Coordinates of C-alpha atoms in Angstrom, one line a residue:
M1 CA -38.6 96.2 81.3
K2 CA -40.3 92.9 81.0
I3 CA -39.5 92.6 77.7
M4 CA -35.7 93.4 78.5
K5 CA -35.9 90.6 80.9
R6 CA -37.6 88.0 78.2
N7 CA -34.4 89.1 75.8
R8 CA -32.2 88.3 78.6
L9 CA -33.6 84.8 79.2
F10 CA -34.0 83.9 75.6
I11 CA -29.6 84.9 75.4
Y12 CA -29.6 83.1 78.2
L13 CA -31.2 79.9 76.6
L14 CA -29.3 80.4 73.8
L15 CA -25.7 79.9 75.5
L16 CA -26.6 77.0 77.0
L17 CA -27.5 75.2 74.0
P18 CA -24.6 74.0 72.9
A19 CA -23.4 73.0 76.1
L20 CA -26.4 70.8 76.2
V21 CA -26.4 69.8 72.6
M22 CA -22.9 68.6 73.3
Q23 CA -23.5 67.0 76.8
S24 CA -25.7 65.1 74.2
C25 CA -23.2 64.7 71.8
L26 CA -20.5 63.1 73.8
K27 CA -22.9 60.5 75.7
N28 CA -24.0 59.2 72.3
Q29 CA -20.6 59.4 72.4
E30 CA -19.5 57.5 75.0
D31 CA -22.5 54.9 74.0
F32 CA -21.0 54.2 70.8
F33 CA -18.3 52.0 71.9
E34 CA -17.7 49.6 75.2
E35 CA -13.8 50.7 75.6
P36 CA -11.6 53.5 75.2
S37 CA -10.0 54.0 72.0
S38 CA -6.9 53.0 73.2
E39 CA -8.2 49.5 74.2
R40 CA -9.8 49.0 71.4
L41 CA -6.2 49.5 69.8
A42 CA -4.5 47.3 72.1
N43 CA -6.8 44.7 71.0
F44 CA -6.6 45.1 67.5
N45 CA -2.4 45.1 67.4
A46 CA -3.1 42.0 69.7
N47 CA -5.8 40.8 67.1
A48 CA -3.0 40.9 64.0
Y49 CA -0.5 39.9 65.8
N50 CA -1.7 36.1 67.5
T51 CA -3.5 36.3 63.2
L52 CA 0.2 36.8 61.3
R53 CA 1.7 34.0 64.3
S54 CA -1.2 31.7 63.5
S55 CA -0.3 30.1 59.9
E56 CA 2.4 27.6 60.0
N57 CA 3.3 28.4 56.4
G58 CA 3.8 32.1 56.6
W59 CA 2.4 34.6 54.1
V60 CA 2.9 35.5 50.9
L61 CA 3.5 39.4 50.8
D62 CA 3.2 41.0 47.8
Y63 CA 5.2 43.6 47.8
Y64 CA 5.7 46.9 45.9
P65 CA 8.8 49.2 47.1
G66 CA 8.6 52.9 45.6
S67 CA 6.1 55.2 44.9
G68 CA 3.0 54.1 43.1
A69 CA 4.8 50.9 43.1
Q70 CA 6.5 52.0 40.3
Y71 CA 9.4 49.2 40.0
G72 CA 6.6 46.6 40.5
G73 CA 6.0 44.1 42.8
V74 CA 8.6 41.0 44.4
S75 CA 7.1 38.3 45.5
M76 CA 8.4 37.3 48.5
V77 CA 7.0 35.2 51.8
V78 CA 7.6 36.1 55.8
K79 CA 6.6 33.5 59.2
F80 CA 6.7 34.8 61.7
D81 CA 7.1 33.9 65.5
S82 CA 6.5 35.2 68.6
L83 CA 9.9 37.5 68.0
Q84 CA 11.3 37.2 65.1
A85 CA 10.3 36.9 61.0
T86 CA 11.7 34.7 58.3
F87 CA 11.6 36.1 55.4
Y88 CA 11.8 34.6 51.4
S89 CA 12.2 36.4 48.3
E90 CA 12.3 35.8 44.5
F91 CA 15.5 37.2 44.0
T92 CA 17.1 34.6 46.5
S93 CA 17.4 30.6 46.3
S94 CA 14.3 29.2 47.6
D95 CA 16.2 27.0 50.3
E96 CA 17.9 31.2 51.4
S97 CA 16.0 32.8 54.0
V98 CA 16.6 36.1 56.5
T99 CA 15.6 36.7 59.7
S100 CA 15.7 39.8 62.0
Y101 CA 14.0 40.9 64.3
Y102 CA 10.1 42.8 63.9
K103 CA 7.5 44.6 66.3
M104 CA 4.6 45.5 67.3
T105 CA 3.3 49.1 67.6
N106 CA -0.3 51.4 68.0
E107 CA 2.0 54.9 68.7
A108 CA 0.0 56.2 64.8
G109 CA -2.3 53.5 64.5
A110 CA -1.6 49.8 64.2
T111 CA 1.8 49.3 62.6
I112 CA 4.2 46.7 62.4
I113 CA 8.0 47.1 62.8
F114 CA 10.9 45.5 61.0
D115 CA 13.6 47.0 62.7
T116 CA 16.4 44.9 62.5
Y117 CA 18.5 45.2 58.8
N118 CA 18.0 41.5 56.9
D119 CA 19.2 41.7 53.3
I120 CA 16.1 40.8 51.4
L121 CA 13.6 43.4 52.7
H122 CA 16.3 46.5 53.7
Y123 CA 17.5 45.7 50.2
F124 CA 14.6 47.9 48.9
S125 CA 14.5 50.3 51.5
E126 CA 18.1 51.4 52.4
G127 CA 20.0 53.8 50.2
T128 CA 23.7 53.7 49.2
S129 CA 26.1 56.5 47.9
S130 CA 24.7 55.7 44.4
R131 CA 21.5 55.3 45.2
Y132 CA 20.4 57.1 48.0
Q133 CA 17.0 57.1 47.8
A134 CA 17.0 53.1 47.4
M135 CA 13.8 52.0 45.8
G136 CA 11.1 53.8 48.6
G137 CA 10.7 50.3 49.9
D138 CA 8.9 49.7 53.5
I139 CA 10.1 48.5 56.8
E140 CA 7.5 49.4 58.5
F141 CA 3.5 48.6 57.2
V142 CA 0.1 50.2 58.7
I143 CA -2.6 47.7 59.3
D144 CA -6.2 48.3 57.9
S145 CA -7.7 45.6 58.2
I146 CA -7.6 41.8 59.5
G147 CA -9.3 38.6 58.5
E148 CA -8.4 35.2 59.1
D149 CA -6.0 34.6 55.7
V150 CA -5.7 37.9 54.9
V151 CA -4.2 40.8 56.2
K152 CA -4.1 44.4 54.3
V153 CA -1.4 46.9 55.4
H154 CA 0.3 50.0 53.5
G155 CA 3.5 51.1 53.6
A156 CA 3.9 53.8 55.6
R157 CA 6.6 55.5 53.1
S158 CA 4.9 54.2 50.0
R159 CA 1.2 54.6 51.3
N160 CA 1.3 51.1 48.3
T161 CA -1.0 48.9 49.4
M162 CA -0.3 45.3 50.1
Y163 CA -1.7 41.4 51.8
F164 CA -0.2 39.5 53.6
R165 CA -2.0 36.0 52.7
R166 CA -1.8 33.2 54.0
L167 CA 0.1 30.6 52.1
A168 CA -0.7 27.1 51.9
K169 CA 2.5 25.3 51.0
A170 CA 6.2 25.3 52.3
P171 CA 7.8 28.7 51.8
E172 CA 10.7 27.4 49.7
E173 CA 8.1 25.2 47.5
Y174 CA 6.7 28.6 46.9
I175 CA 9.5 30.4 45.8
A176 CA 10.8 27.9 43.7
E177 CA 7.1 27.7 41.7
V178 CA 7.5 31.8 41.6
Q179 CA 11.1 31.7 40.2
A180 CA 9.6 28.8 37.9
V181 CA 7.0 30.9 36.3
A182 CA 9.3 34.2 36.6
G183 CA 12.0 31.4 34.3
D184 CA 9.2 31.3 31.3
F185 CA 8.1 35.0 31.9
V186 CA 9.1 35.9 28.4
Y187 CA 5.9 37.4 26.8
G188 CA 6.5 41.2 26.6
K189 CA 3.1 42.0 24.4
Y190 CA 0.0 40.1 24.2
K191 CA -3.5 40.5 22.2
G192 CA -7.6 39.0 23.5
N193 CA -11.2 39.7 22.4
W194 CA -13.7 40.3 24.7
G195 CA -16.4 42.4 24.6
G196 CA -16.7 42.5 21.2
Q197 CA -13.0 44.7 21.3
D198 CA -9.8 43.8 20.1
V199 CA -7.1 44.3 23.4
D200 CA -3.2 45.1 22.9
V201 CA -1.7 44.0 26.6
T202 CA 2.0 45.2 26.6
L203 CA 4.5 44.1 29.5
D204 CA 7.1 45.6 31.5
L205 CA 9.0 42.5 32.5
N206 CA 11.8 44.5 33.8
N207 CA 10.4 47.3 35.8
Y208 CA 6.5 44.5 36.2
Q209 CA 4.5 46.6 34.7
V210 CA 1.8 45.7 32.6
S211 CA -1.0 47.7 29.7
F212 CA -4.2 47.5 28.6
A213 CA -5.2 49.0 25.7
V214 CA -8.6 49.4 23.9
Q215 CA -9.2 50.6 20.4
G216 CA -12.5 52.0 21.2
A217 CA -14.1 54.1 17.5
E218 CA -12.5 57.1 18.2
E219 CA -9.1 56.9 20.1
V220 CA -7.4 54.5 21.7
T221 CA -8.2 53.7 26.1
T222 CA -5.7 52.6 28.5
V223 CA -5.3 51.1 31.7
S224 CA -2.6 50.4 33.5
T225 CA -0.6 48.9 37.1
A226 CA 2.4 47.0 38.5
F227 CA 1.7 43.2 38.9
C228 CA 3.2 40.8 40.9
L229 CA 4.3 37.1 39.6
T230 CA 2.5 33.9 41.8
D231 CA 3.1 30.1 41.9
Y232 CA 0.0 29.7 39.0
G233 CA 1.2 32.9 36.9
M234 CA 0.9 36.6 37.9
R235 CA -1.5 38.8 40.4
L236 CA -2.2 42.7 39.8
Y237 CA -1.1 45.7 41.6
K238 CA -4.9 46.4 42.1
P239 CA -7.6 45.5 39.7
V240 CA -8.8 47.1 36.7
T241 CA -11.8 46.5 34.6
V242 CA -11.3 47.0 31.4
N243 CA -14.6 46.1 28.5
G244 CA -16.6 45.6 31.5
V245 CA -14.5 42.7 33.0
T246 CA -12.0 43.8 36.1
L247 CA -9.5 41.6 36.6
T248 CA -7.4 40.6 39.3
D249 CA -4.9 37.7 38.8
F250 CA -4.1 35.6 35.9
D251 CA -2.6 32.0 35.1
F252 CA 0.3 31.7 32.7
D253 CA 1.3 28.6 30.3
Y254 CA 3.8 29.1 28.9
D255 CA 3.7 25.7 26.4
A256 CA 0.1 27.7 24.8
G257 CA 1.8 31.2 25.9
T258 CA -1.4 32.9 27.2
L259 CA -2.6 34.4 30.5
S260 CA -6.3 33.8 31.3
A261 CA -7.6 35.5 34.1
R262 CA -8.5 34.0 37.4
N263 CA -12.2 35.5 39.2
V264 CA -14.4 35.9 35.7
A265 CA -17.6 35.6 34.9
T266 CA -16.7 35.8 31.1
P267 CA -13.1 34.3 29.4
V268 CA -10.7 36.3 29.3
V269 CA -7.3 34.7 27.3
L270 CA -4.4 37.2 26.5
Q271 CA -2.7 35.2 23.6
G272 CA 1.5 35.9 23.8
E273 CA 3.9 37.2 20.8
L274 CA 7.4 37.6 20.7
P275 CA 9.4 39.8 18.8
E276 CA 11.3 38.4 15.3
G277 CA 14.9 37.8 16.2
Y278 CA 13.8 36.8 20.4
R279 CA 16.4 34.5 22.3
K280 CA 15.3 33.6 25.4
F281 CA 17.9 34.4 27.9
A282 CA 20.6 30.9 28.3
E283 CA 21.0 30.5 25.2
Y284 CA 23.7 33.8 25.6
E285 CA 25.7 31.9 28.1
G286 CA 28.9 31.0 26.3
D287 CA 32.7 32.2 24.7
Y288 CA 32.5 34.9 22.0
T289 CA 34.3 36.4 19.3
L290 CA 33.7 40.5 20.2
T291 CA 34.4 42.1 17.5
Y292 CA 34.8 45.6 16.6
N293 CA 36.6 48.8 14.3
K294 CA 34.9 47.7 11.9
G295 CA 35.6 44.4 11.7
T296 CA 39.3 44.6 11.8
K297 CA 40.6 44.2 15.7
S298 CA 38.2 41.5 18.4
V299 CA 39.2 40.5 21.7
K300 CA 37.9 37.1 23.2
V301 CA 35.7 37.4 26.3
H302 CA 32.9 35.5 28.2
L303 CA 29.2 35.4 29.2
T304 CA 28.4 34.3 32.4
P305 CA 24.7 34.6 34.2
D306 CA 24.0 36.3 37.5
E307 CA 23.1 33.1 40.6
A308 CA 18.9 36.1 39.3
N309 CA 19.6 35.3 35.9
S310 CA 18.5 39.2 35.2
C311 CA 22.1 39.9 33.5
Y312 CA 25.3 38.7 32.1
Y313 CA 29.0 39.8 33.0
M314 CA 31.1 39.6 30.5
T315 CA 35.1 38.9 31.6
G316 CA 37.5 39.2 29.1
L317 CA 38.1 42.3 28.3
F318 CA 40.4 44.0 29.9
A319 CA 44.3 42.2 29.0
N320 CA 45.6 43.4 32.3
K321 CA 42.7 42.2 34.3
P322 CA 40.4 39.6 32.7
D323 CA 37.7 38.9 35.6
V324 CA 36.6 42.5 35.7
P325 CA 33.3 42.0 34.4
V326 CA 31.2 44.3 32.4
V327 CA 27.5 44.4 33.1
V328 CA 26.1 42.8 30.3
T329 CA 21.3 43.6 30.7
Y330 CA 18.7 41.1 29.0
S331 CA 15.6 41.8 27.4
K332 CA 13.0 39.3 28.7
S333 CA 10.7 41.0 26.9
E334 CA 12.7 41.5 23.3
G335 CA 15.0 38.6 24.0
N336 CA 18.2 41.1 23.4
L337 CA 21.2 41.7 25.0
M338 CA 22.5 45.4 26.0
I339 CA 25.3 47.2 26.9
C340 CA 25.6 50.6 28.3
S341 CA 28.2 52.9 29.9
Q342 CA 29.3 51.7 33.9
M343 CA 32.0 52.4 36.2
V344 CA 34.3 49.5 36.0
G345 CA 37.1 49.9 38.6
L346 CA 39.1 52.5 40.7
T347 CA 42.2 54.5 39.9
S348 CA 43.3 55.8 43.0
S349 CA 41.3 59.2 42.8
N350 CA 39.2 58.8 40.6
Q351 CA 36.7 56.0 38.4
V352 CA 36.9 54.2 35.0
W353 CA 34.0 54.0 33.9
I354 CA 33.6 52.5 30.7
C355 CA 31.7 54.9 28.0
A356 CA 28.7 55.1 25.3
W357 CA 30.2 56.9 22.1
D358 CA 28.9 58.8 19.8
T359 CA 31.5 59.0 16.7
T360 CA 29.7 60.7 14.1
S361 CA 28.9 63.4 16.8
G362 CA 32.5 63.3 18.8
N363 CA 30.5 62.5 21.6
L364 CA 30.3 60.3 25.0
T365 CA 28.4 60.2 27.5
W366 CA 28.6 58.2 31.0
N367 CA 24.7 58.8 31.3
T368 CA 23.9 54.5 32.1
S369 CA 21.1 54.3 29.2
A370 CA 23.4 55.2 26.8
G371 CA 24.6 52.1 24.7
V372 CA 24.1 49.9 21.8
K373 CA 21.6 46.5 22.0
S374 CA 22.2 42.9 20.5
V375 CA 20.4 42.4 16.7
W376 CA 20.8 38.5 16.6
N377 CA 21.1 37.1 12.5
G378 CA 19.3 34.5 12.9
D379 CA 21.3 31.0 12.8
E380 CA 20.9 28.9 15.7
E381 CA 24.3 26.3 15.2
N382 CA 26.4 29.4 14.3
P383 CA 24.4 32.9 16.6
S384 CA 25.8 35.9 16.0
Y385 CA 25.0 39.8 17.4
S386 CA 25.4 42.6 15.3
F387 CA 25.5 45.9 17.7
V388 CA 22.9 48.5 17.0
N389 CA 22.1 52.2 18.9
N390 CA 19.7 50.6 21.5
G391 CA 18.1 54.4 21.0
L392 CA 17.6 55.5 25.0
T393 CA 19.3 58.7 24.5
T394 CA 19.6 60.8 21.9
Y395 CA 23.1 59.7 21.3
A396 CA 24.2 57.3 17.9
I397 CA 25.8 55.0 20.1
D398 CA 28.4 53.0 17.8
S399 CA 30.9 52.5 19.8
F400 CA 32.8 52.8 23.3
I401 CA 35.4 54.6 25.3
M402 CA 37.3 54.1 29.0
W403 CA 37.3 57.2 30.5
T404 CA 37.8 59.1 34.3
L405 CA 35.4 60.0 35.9
N406 CA 36.5 62.5 39.7
A407 CA 35.4 60.2 42.8
A408 CA 32.4 61.7 43.0
G409 CA 31.8 60.6 39.6
T410 CA 30.0 64.0 38.1
A411 CA 32.5 65.3 36.6
S412 CA 35.3 63.8 33.5
T413 CA 38.6 64.1 34.4
G414 CA 39.5 63.1 30.5
Q415 CA 40.1 59.6 28.2
Y416 CA 41.6 56.4 30.6
S417 CA 46.2 56.6 30.6
G418 CA 46.0 54.1 33.0
T419 CA 46.8 50.5 31.6
D420 CA 45.1 47.8 33.7
Y421 CA 41.5 49.1 32.4
K422 CA 43.0 49.4 28.5
I423 CA 41.8 46.9 25.5
N424 CA 44.1 46.1 23.2
N425 CA 46.2 48.1 24.4
S426 CA 44.0 51.2 23.3
A427 CA 41.4 53.1 25.6
Q428 CA 39.7 53.8 22.0
M429 CA 37.3 50.7 20.7
A430 CA 35.2 52.2 17.8
F431 CA 32.5 50.8 15.5
W432 CA 31.3 47.5 17.7
V433 CA 30.4 45.5 14.7
S434 CA 29.4 42.0 16.9
L435 CA 29.0 39.4 19.0
A436 CA 29.8 35.8 17.7
K437 CA 29.8 32.6 19.6
I438 CA 33.0 30.9 19.8
K439 CA 31.7 26.9 19.4
E440 CA 32.4 24.4 21.4

């Protein structure tokens, strides 16, 4: 009987032990913080709110839309007052701004929400009928840490890490300087050498991505990330370590064609290289003769740059609708023009497209990557650009044809038979030859 009592006593002690331990843990936990979690979060939010409002010139925001920063960075400036935030962007005029309301919440952690529409921020987050997921941009930013000059956040949607950096100059001045860098930022390839190894650097200037490739003894090691333009050059989305040197920021020198790493003990200078036949964006504006049908037919067209200097609008192609533009894209890294399949108008029930056409196989396509690119003849006095397949699809594109798709743009409804969108009274533009500039 005494043994049984001792066993019962031992069991009771075991049952009591978790409760005693829990009380001890709870006591330690209660003693660890001076305020309850709700009060701590409210104080953190208030600190963020006061810090963001404290900058007279606002904050530089390297904004990265899309999963994994796939679209690269967009340089913005954001100024906060008690209720509203004013946005500036590299893609608008330097003195143009958009103001909308924002709020600070702590429902899922301290968060800044820009919940009323503005043209700058919501362009990257609002879907359209043709781009229903937009660019995966954020309007809600979870606050990760607060410093006097840097506030670290991450996008609630994209999960991309971003920073608000205190701005020491006027927003208009900063955006103008970023745009000046953007206008000269034309080198798509660079070379460098440090750590005893050659490094090849490739920049995608349309999507703001950069890759560093190191040729080792047996294989090439590549490190990639996105980047954003600044008033001095470019800043990487995340630091990368190449040949033992961690890189974050670069000064850009247009005249020398170099990118020089900032804040590094070992000098890192990248020398830019332009491809043969490179042409700057501004050199394409003007009147042209577009020749096709193996040189037997032609039409006069005009190339007008868009406001952002990112593409051209070709007008004059359609005799009955001379002001309807065909978008001509410009590659900043290659310095050439590209014309691809695209919608140009509507009939009563269908979409009208200028479609890339592979006459060898007889196939046409409304794949918006399919098309032709320009090749400069090298003559500064009489510039002319021949056309070759852009190589972005399996089609060997050498021509264009006017075609119709259903209202949704998902299925063919046949060759265009109307009159508004014909070229020289025909729906077919076979065998494109060249685009020759007309002297003034």
